[in-house]
XYZ file of C-alpha atoms in Angstrom:
619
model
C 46.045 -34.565 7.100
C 44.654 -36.827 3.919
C 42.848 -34.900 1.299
C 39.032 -34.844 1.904
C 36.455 -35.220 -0.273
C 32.734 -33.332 0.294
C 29.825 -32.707 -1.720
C 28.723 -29.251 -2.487
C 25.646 -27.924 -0.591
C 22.178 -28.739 -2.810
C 22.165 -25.528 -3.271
C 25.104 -24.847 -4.450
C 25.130 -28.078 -6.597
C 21.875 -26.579 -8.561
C 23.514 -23.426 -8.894
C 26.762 -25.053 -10.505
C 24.108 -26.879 -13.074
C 22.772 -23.728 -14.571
C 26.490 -21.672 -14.640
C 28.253 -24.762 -16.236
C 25.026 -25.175 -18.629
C 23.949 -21.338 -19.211
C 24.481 -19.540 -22.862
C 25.941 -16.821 -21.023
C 26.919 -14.055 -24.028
C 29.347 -12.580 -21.707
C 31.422 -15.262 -20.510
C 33.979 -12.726 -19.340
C 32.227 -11.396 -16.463
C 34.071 -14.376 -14.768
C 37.184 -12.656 -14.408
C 35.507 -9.532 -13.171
C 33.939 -11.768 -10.447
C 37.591 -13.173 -9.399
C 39.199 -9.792 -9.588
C 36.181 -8.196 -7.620
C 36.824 -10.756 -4.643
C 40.353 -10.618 -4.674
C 39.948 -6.799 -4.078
C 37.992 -7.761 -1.285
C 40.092 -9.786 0.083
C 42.935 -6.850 0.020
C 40.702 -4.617 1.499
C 39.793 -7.259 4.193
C 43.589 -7.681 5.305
C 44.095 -3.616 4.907
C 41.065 -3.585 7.909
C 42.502 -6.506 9.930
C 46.077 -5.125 9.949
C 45.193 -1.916 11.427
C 44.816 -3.507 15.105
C 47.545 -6.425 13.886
C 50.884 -5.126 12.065
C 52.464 -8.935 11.728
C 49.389 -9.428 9.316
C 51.244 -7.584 6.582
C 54.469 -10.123 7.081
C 56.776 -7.592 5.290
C 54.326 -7.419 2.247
C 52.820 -4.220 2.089
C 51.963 -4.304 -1.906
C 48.941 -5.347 -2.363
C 48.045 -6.493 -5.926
C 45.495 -9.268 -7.744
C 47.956 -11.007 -10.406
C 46.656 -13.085 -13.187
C 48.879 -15.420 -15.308
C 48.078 -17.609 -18.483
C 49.451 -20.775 -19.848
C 48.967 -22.000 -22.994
C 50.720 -25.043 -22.994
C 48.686 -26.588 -19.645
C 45.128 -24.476 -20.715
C 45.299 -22.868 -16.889
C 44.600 -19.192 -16.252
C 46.333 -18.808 -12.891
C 44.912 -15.401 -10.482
C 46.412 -14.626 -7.586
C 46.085 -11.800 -4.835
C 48.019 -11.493 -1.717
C 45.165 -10.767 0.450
C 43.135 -11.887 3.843
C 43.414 -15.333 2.458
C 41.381 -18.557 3.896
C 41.868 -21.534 6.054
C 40.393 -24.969 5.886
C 36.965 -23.833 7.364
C 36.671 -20.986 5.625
C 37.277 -22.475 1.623
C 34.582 -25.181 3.174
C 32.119 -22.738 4.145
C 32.574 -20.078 1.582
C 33.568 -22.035 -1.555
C 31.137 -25.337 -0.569
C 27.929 -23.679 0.607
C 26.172 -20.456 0.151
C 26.217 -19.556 3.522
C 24.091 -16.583 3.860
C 20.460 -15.445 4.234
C 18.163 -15.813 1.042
C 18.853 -19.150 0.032
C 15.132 -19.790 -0.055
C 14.545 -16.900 -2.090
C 17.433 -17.446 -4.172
C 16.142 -21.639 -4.651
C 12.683 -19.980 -5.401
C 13.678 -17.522 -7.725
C 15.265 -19.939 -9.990
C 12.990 -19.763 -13.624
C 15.222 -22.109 -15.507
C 15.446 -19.003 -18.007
C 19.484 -19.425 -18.217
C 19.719 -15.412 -19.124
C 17.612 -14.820 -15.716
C 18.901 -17.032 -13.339
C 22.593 -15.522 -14.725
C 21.842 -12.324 -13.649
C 20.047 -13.615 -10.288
C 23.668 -15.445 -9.401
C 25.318 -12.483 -9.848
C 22.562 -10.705 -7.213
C 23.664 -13.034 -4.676
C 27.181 -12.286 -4.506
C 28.440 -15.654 -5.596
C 30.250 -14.984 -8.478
C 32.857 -17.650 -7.574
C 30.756 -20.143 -9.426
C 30.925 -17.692 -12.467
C 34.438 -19.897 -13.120
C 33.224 -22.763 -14.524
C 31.793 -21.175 -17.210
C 34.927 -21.098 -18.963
C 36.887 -24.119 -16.631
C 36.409 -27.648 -16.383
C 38.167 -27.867 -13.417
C 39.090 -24.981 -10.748
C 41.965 -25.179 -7.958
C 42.301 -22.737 -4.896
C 44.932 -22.435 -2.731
C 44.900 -20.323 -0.317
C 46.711 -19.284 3.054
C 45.335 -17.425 5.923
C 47.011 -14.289 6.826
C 49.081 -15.192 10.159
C 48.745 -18.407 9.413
C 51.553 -21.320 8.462
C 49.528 -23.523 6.860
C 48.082 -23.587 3.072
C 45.464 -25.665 2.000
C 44.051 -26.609 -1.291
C 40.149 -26.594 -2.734
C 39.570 -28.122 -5.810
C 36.431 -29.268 -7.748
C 35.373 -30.042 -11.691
C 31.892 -28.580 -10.703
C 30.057 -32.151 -10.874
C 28.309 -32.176 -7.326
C 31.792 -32.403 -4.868
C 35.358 -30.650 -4.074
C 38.410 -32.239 -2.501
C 39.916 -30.056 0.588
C 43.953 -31.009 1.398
C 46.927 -29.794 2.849
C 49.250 -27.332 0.356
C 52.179 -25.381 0.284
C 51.918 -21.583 -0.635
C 55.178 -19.331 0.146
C 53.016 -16.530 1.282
C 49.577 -15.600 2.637
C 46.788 -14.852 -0.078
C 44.607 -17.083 -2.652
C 45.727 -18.547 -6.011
C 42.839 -20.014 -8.540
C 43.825 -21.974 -11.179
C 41.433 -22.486 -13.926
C 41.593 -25.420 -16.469
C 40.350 -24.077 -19.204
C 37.855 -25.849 -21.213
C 37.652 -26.816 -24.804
C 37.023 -23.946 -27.180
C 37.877 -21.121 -24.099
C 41.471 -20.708 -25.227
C 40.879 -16.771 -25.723
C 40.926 -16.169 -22.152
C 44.810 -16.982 -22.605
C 45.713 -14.214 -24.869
C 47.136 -11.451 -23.156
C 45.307 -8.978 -25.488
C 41.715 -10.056 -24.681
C 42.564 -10.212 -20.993
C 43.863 -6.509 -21.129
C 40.403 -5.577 -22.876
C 38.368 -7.371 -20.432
C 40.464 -5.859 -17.474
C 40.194 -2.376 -18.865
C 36.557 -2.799 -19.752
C 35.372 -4.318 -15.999
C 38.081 -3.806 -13.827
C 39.605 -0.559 -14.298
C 38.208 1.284 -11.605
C 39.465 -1.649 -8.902
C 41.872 0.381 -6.428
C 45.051 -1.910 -6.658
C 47.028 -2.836 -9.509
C 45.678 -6.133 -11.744
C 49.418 -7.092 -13.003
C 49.495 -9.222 -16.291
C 52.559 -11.384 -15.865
C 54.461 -13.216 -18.511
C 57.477 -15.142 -17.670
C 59.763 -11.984 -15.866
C 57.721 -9.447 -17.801
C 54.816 -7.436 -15.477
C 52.167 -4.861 -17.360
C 49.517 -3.306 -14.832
C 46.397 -3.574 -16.902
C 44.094 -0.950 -14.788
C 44.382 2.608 -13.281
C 44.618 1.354 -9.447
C 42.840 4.365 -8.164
C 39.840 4.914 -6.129
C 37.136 5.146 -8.652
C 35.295 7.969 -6.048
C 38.761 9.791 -5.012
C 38.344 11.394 -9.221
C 36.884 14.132 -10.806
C 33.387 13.573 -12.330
C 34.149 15.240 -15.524
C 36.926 12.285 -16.012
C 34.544 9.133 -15.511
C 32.177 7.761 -17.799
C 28.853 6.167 -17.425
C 29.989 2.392 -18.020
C 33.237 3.048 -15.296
C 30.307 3.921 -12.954
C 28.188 0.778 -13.997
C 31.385 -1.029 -13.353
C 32.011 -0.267 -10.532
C 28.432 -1.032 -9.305
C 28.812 -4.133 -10.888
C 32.091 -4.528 -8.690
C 30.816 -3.088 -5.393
C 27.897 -4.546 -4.893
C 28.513 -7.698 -6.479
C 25.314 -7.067 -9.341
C 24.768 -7.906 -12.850
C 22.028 -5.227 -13.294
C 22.509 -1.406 -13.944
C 21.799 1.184 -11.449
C 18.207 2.999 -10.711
C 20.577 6.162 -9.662
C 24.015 7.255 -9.574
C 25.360 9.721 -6.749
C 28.698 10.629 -6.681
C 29.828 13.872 -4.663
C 32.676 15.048 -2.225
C 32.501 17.464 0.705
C 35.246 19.589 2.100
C 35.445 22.138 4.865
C 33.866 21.091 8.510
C 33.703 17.580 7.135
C 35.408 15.831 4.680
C 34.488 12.894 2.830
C 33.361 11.629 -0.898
C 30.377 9.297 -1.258
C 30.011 7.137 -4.576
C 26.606 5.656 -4.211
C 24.129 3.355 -6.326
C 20.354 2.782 -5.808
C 19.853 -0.894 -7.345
C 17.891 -1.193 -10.803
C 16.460 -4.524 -8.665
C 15.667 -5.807 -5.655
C 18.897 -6.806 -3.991
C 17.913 -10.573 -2.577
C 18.699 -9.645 1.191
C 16.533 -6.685 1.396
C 14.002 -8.020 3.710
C 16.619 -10.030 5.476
C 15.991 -9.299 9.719
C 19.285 -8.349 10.346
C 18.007 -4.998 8.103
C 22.617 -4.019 7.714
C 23.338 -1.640 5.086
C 25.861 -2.570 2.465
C 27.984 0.491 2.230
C 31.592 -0.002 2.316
C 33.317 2.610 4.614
C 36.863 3.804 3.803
C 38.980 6.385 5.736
C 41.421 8.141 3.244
C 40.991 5.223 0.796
C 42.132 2.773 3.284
C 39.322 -0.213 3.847
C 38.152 -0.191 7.220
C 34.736 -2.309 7.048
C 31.529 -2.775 5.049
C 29.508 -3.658 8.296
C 29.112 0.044 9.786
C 25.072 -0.106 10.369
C 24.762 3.580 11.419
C 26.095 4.814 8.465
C 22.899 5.345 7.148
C 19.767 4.409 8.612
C 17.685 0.567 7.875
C 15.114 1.974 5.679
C 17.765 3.012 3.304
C 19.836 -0.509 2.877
C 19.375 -0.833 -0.231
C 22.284 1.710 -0.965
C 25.498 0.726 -2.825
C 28.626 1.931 -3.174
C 31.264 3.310 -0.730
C 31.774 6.223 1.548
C 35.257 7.323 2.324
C 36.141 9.981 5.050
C 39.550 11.867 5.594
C 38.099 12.475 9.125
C 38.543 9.051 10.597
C 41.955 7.617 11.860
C 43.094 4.443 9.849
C 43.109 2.200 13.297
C 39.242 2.939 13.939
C 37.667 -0.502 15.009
C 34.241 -1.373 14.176
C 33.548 -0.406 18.103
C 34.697 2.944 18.030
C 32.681 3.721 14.941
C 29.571 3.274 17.105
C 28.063 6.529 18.522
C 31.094 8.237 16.113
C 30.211 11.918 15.865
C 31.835 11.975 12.369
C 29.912 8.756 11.331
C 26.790 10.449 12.530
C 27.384 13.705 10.837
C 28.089 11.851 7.271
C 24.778 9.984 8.004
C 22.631 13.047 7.943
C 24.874 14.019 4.838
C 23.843 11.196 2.639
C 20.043 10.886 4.063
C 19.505 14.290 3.136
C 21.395 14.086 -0.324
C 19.500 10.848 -1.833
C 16.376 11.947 -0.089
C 16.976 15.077 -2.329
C 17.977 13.664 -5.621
C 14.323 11.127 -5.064
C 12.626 14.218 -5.191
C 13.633 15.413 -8.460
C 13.599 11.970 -9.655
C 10.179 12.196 -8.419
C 8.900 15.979 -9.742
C 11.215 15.383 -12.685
C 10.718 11.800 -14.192
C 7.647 10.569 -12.766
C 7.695 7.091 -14.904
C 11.315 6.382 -13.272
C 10.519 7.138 -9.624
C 7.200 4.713 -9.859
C 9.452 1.884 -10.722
C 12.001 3.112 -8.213
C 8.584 2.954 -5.397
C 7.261 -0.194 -6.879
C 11.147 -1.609 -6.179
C 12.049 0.146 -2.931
C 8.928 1.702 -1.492
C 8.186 -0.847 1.013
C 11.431 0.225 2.673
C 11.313 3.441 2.398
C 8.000 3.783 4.470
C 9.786 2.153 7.314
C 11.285 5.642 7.791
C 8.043 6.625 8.534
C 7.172 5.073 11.128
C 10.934 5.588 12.887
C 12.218 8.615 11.408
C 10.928 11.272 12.688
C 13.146 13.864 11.309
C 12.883 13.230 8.076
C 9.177 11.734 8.172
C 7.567 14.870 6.380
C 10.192 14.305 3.134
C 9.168 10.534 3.160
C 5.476 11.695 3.211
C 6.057 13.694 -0.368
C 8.019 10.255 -1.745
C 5.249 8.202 -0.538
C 3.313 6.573 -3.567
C 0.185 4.897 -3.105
C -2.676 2.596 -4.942
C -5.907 3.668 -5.102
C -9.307 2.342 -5.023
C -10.183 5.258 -7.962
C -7.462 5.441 -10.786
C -4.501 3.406 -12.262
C -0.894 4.024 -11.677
C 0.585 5.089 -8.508
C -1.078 8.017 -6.566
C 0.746 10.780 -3.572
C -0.784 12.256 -0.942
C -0.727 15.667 -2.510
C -2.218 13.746 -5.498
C -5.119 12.421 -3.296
C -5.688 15.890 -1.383
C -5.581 17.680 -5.106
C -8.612 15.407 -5.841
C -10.906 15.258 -2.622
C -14.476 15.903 -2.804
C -16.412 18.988 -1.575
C -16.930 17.949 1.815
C -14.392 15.462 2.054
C -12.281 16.498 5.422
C -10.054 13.015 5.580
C -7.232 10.615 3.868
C -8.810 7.075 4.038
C -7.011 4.173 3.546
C -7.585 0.638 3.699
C -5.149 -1.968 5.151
C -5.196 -5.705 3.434
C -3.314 -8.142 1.839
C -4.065 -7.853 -1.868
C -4.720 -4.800 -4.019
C -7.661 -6.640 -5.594
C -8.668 -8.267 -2.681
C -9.306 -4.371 -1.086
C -10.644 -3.074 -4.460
C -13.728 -5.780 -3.668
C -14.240 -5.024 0.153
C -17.684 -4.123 1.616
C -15.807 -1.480 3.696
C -15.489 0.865 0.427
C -19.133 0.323 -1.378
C -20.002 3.697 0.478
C -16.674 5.162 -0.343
C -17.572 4.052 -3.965
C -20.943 5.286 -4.469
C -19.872 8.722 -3.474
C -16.774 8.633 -5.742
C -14.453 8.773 -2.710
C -10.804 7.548 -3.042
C -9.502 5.223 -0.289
C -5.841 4.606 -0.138
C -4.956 0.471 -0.517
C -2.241 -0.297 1.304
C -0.576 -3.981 1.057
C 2.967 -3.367 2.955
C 2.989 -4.923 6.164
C 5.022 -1.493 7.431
C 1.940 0.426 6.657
C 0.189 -0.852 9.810
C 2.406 0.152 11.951
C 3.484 3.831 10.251
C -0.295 4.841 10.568
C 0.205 4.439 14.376
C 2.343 7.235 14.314
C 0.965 9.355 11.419
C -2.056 11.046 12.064
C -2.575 13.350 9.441
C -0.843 14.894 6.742
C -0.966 18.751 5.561
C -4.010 19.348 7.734
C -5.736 16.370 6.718
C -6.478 13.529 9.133
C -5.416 10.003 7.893
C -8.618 7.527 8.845
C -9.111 3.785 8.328
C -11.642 3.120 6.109
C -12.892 0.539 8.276
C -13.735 2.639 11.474
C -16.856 3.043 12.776
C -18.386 6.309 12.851
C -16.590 7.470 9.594
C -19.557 9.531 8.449
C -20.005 9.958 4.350
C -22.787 12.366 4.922
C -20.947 15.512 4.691
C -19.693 14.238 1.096
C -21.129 16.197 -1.969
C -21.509 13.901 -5.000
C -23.764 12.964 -7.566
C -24.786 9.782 -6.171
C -25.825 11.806 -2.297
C -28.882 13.933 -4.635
C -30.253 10.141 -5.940
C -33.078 9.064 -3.823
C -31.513 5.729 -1.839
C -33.389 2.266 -2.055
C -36.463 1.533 -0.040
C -35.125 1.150 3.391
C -36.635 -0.702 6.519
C -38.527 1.297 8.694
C -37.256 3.002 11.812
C -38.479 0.616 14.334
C -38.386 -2.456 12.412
C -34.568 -1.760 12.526
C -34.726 -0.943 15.735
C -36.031 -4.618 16.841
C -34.064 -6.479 14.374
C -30.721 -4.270 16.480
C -31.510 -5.623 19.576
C -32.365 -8.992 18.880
C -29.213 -9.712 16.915
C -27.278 -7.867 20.046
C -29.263 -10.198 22.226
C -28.440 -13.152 20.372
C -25.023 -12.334 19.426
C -23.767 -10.900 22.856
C -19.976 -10.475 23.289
C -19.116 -12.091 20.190
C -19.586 -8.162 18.758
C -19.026 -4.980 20.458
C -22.267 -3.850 19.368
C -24.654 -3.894 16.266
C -25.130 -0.586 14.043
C -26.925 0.233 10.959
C -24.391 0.983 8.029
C -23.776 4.218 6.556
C -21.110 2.399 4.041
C -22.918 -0.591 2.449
C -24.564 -0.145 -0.599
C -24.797 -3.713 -1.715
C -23.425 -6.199 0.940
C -25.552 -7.179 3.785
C -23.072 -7.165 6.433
C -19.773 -6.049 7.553
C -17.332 -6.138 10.254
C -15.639 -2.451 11.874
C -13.376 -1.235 14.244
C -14.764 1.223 16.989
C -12.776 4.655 17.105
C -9.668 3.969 19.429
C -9.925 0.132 18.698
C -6.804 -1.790 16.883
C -7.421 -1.563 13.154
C -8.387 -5.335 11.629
C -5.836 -5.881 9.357
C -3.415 -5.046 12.519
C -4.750 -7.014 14.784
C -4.473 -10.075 12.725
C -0.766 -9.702 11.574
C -0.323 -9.499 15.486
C -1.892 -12.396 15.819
C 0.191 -14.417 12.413
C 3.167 -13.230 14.133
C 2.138 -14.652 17.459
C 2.730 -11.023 18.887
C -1.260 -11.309 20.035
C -3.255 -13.996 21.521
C -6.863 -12.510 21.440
C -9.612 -11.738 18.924
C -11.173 -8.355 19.687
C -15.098 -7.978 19.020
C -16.058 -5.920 16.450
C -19.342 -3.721 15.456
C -21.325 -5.951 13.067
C -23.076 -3.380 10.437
C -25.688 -3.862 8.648
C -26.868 -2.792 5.544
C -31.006 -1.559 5.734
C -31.303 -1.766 2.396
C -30.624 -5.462 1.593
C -33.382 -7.686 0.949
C -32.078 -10.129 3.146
C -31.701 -7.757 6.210
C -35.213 -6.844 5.297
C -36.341 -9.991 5.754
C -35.008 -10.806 8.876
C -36.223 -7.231 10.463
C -39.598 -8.425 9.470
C -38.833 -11.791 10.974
C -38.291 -10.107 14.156
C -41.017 -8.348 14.625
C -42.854 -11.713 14.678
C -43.350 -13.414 17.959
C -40.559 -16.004 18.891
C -38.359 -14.099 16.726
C -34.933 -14.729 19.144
C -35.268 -17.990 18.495
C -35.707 -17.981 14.535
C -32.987 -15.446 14.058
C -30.538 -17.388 15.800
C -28.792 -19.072 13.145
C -29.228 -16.379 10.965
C -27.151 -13.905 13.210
C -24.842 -16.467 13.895
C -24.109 -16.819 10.326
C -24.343 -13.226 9.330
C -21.693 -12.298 11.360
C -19.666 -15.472 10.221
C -19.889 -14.416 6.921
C -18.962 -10.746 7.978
C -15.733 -12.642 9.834
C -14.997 -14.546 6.235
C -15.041 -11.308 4.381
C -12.799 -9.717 6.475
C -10.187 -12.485 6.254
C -11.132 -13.303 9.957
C -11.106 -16.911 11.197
C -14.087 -18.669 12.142
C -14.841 -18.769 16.062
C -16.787 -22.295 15.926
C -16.132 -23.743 11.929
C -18.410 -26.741 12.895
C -21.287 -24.533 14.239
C -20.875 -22.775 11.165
C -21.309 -25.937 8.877
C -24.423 -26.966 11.640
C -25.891 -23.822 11.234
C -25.438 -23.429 7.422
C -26.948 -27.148 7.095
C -30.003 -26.023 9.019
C -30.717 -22.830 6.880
C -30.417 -24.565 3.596
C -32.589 -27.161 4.600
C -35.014 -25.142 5.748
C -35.135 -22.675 2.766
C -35.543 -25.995 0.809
């Protein structure tokens, strides 16, 4: 087969632009990158030959190699792992084949220091080569495989894909050094930069020079040692390593059981957002190990979706070596160190949380939105998630708890309210809390789409019902504040209401469920609520974005008697042929409730007829 030449994904190709072109202080981190993925790929053949001995082909030493030549400029690494095959260099070295491209494309600032540091968040640190190279050759052979083939590329927008020759499986990459990146040839500064990154990698990094070999690491599980031996930057290494990040850790667990079970965990919380957090597929990322022996970093009960964002590796002396990916389904021992880490970082969040309260709010504003997915499907541990829970408020700054909120309740106050919306500031301004806000009452803003759907299942919390704010029926009267001793504006009288009621029922019919006088408006004239038992609003329509729902519910239209507008119109009705002068006024009274509420207009063009008509009339 002829050597073939492709271009680089778009992606890819803008990526490429800002590694070749970014100021990067620590051009070393390359090698790191290489070393990490060869490790990988050791660990990926270590899984593979457990249900297929002739993988190993008589070579069971694993090892990453690296080799420099000053006379050609090339800094040769080598590993005699998985290895690839045509396909595979295509898809993995020519496109970045994975979810979050859109996020990663949108994320982009052009800040070289940022976008660094976002490449390195989306696991392709491949790229992280031509930093330092001009031009950068793979060959690589698949593990039970006879044929070799070669990748090459100079970075400019394509790579050539050929037949090669390789004696054995594995992946070399040969970097051409540029001009002025001879240093990455001297054996000294790549000792220091294997030492400083790579020490913790669990197979020997071998330095060769002509028939001389010097391992330049410790080659041993970074997890399988004593705390009291490691220090902080081998742990931020070997985040950095594991799950393939440029940023520090939030949170650093490291522990080992023994007795009944027996395993040692060596986990990270993120100091970011990792860039598939919100992906569908909602996998973990823990790497799972049985007696230091890779067996797969796909195991998706070993801890439950709402806590994916975990790092770092788990390794049990429980489970046989030849366990496949099936068999670890339903595993009793997978399932027993799955309660062992939920309950350890749920425990270390809540000293985080008693202990550093400044930390854990940028830990919530990070990871919150996941967390609260355990509460609507962990039952078990849904009280725990309850005290982590952080909230915004429609009454203070910062980040609030529910023992926060129930510490500062008013005299009379029996119930949590919350509010359900799309924007913070958006809620802050909605008609549904002027009562709430006159009487000094917090309400609870919640933004997370998850928080519609936890409320379903949490009714209350430490005696304390949990209510919408926008109910009907949600009665302020019992509230003792300053503002329920002032006298309250000049309201219509009791059977002027009454009339105005029934005509706008009359007129309105089944667009509402009914009409009601408002015990929460203080200054708007209308707004929209949900009866008692009814879907909550903000519910209803993500339903409906998401296609999930196919119907618009009525809703109770309040109205507020003290407006001057609502005034006017109850003395309207009390005139004779009143129906028929209020009906574009009720028409557009609950349009305008509809608009506040983020609702879409039933009839947009009656709406602009109707408008029309008022205005001209009031002119």
């Amino acid at each position: 087969m002829t050597d073939q030449t492709m271009q680089f994904q778009a992606e890819v190709t803008r990526l490429l632009h800002i590694v070749t072109h970014a100021l990067y202080s620590q051009k070393e981190i390359f090698l790191r990158e290489l070393i990490s993925n060869a490790s990988d790929a050791c660990d990926k053949l270590r899984f593979a030959a457990q249900t297929d001995d002739s993988l190993w082909g008589g070579d069971t030493d694993l090892k990453v190699t690296l080799q420099a030549d000053k006379s050609a400029k090339t800094l040769t690494l080598s590993d005699n792992g998985i290895g690839m095959n045509r396909d595979e260099l295509i898809s993995n070295l020519g496109t970045i084949a994975r979810s979050g491209t859109g996020e990663f494309l949108a994320g982009l600032s052009g800040d070289n220091a940022k976008d660094m540091a976002l490449i390195g968040q989306f696991g392709v640190g491949f790229y992280s080569a031509f930093m330092v190279a001009g031009k950068v050759e793979v060959i690589s052979r698949k593990a039970g495989e006879d044929q070799a083939w070669h990748w090459v590329s100079d970075g400019s927008g394509q790579f050539t894909v050929g037949e090669a020759e390789r004696s054995g499986r594995g992946t070399t990459i040969i970097l051409h050094l540029r001009e002025g990146e001879e240093e990455f040839l001297e054996p000294e500064r790549l000792r220091r930069i294997v030492k400083t990154y790579s020490d913790h990698i669990a197979l020997p990094v071998v330095l060769q020079d002509g028939d001389n070999s010097e391992t330049l690491n410790a080659a041993s599980a970074l997890w399988a040692r004593a705390k009291s031996e490691i220090t902080e930057q081998q742990y931020k290494d070997f985040y950095h390593h594991v799950a393939h990040a440029f940023d520090d850790p939030w949170l650093t667990l490291h522990a080992k059981a023994e007795g009944k079970l027996d395993y040692a965990l060596l986990l990270f919380i993120p100091g970011t957002r990792p860039h598939d957090l919100f992906d569908p597929a909602r996998r973990p990322q823990l790497k799972l190990y049985a007696r230091r022996v890779f067996i797969t970093d796909r195991c998706d009960d070993l801890v439950p979706a709402w806590l994916r964002f975990l790092r770092g590796v788990v390794d049990s002396a429980d489970l046989p070596l030849n366990v496949s990916r099936e068999m670890l389904q339903n595993n009793p021992v997978v399932a027993r160190i799955r309660q062992a880490i939920t309950r350890r970082v749920l425990s270390e969040l809540e000293k985080k949380a008693s202990n550093d309260a400044e930390a854990y709010a940028k830990f919530w504003e990070t990871f919150g939105a996941v967390l609260k997915e355990g509460l609507y499907e962990d039952r078990e541990h849904r009280d725990q998630l309850l005290k982590l829970a952080r909230f915004r408020s429609s009454t203070r700054d910062g980040w609030v708890s529910l023992d926060d909120y129930i510490a500062a309740m008013k005299e009379g106050q029996n119930a949590i309210y919350v509010i359900n919306g799309d924007q913070i500031e958006q809620l802050k301004r909605s008609p549904q809390l002027e009562g709430f806000r006159a009487k000094g009452v917090e309400v609870l803003l919640l933004t997370d789409p998850v928080d519609d759907f936890w409320l379903s299942v949490v009714p209350d919390y430490a005696g304390k019902p949990i209510k919408s704010a926008t109910r009907a029926g949600d009665d302020l009267d019992a509230v003792k504040s300053e503002a329920s001793d002032k006298p309250q504006e000049d309201k219509i009288e009791g059977a002027a209401l009454g009339t105005l009621i029934a005509a706008l029922k009359q007129i309105l019919g089944d667009a509402v469920k009914d009409v009601r006088e408002s015990k929460r408006l203080t200054d708007s004239a209308v707004c929209l609520s949900a009866a008692e038992g009814d879907m909550d609003m903000h519910l209803e329509r993500l339903l409906r974005l998401h296609q999930k729902l196919d119907r618009v519910s009525a809703r109770i239209l309040e109205i507020n008697p003290s407006h001057p507008l609502i005034k006017a119109l109850a003395a309207r009705a009390t005139q004779p042929g009143a129906t028929d002068a209020l009906t574009d006024a009720a028409q557009l009274l609950l349009d305008q409730a509809r608009l506040v509420e983020g609702e879409p207009l039933a009839d947009p063009q009656g709406f602009a007829a109707r408008l029309a008509r008022v205005m001209e009339k009031a002119l």
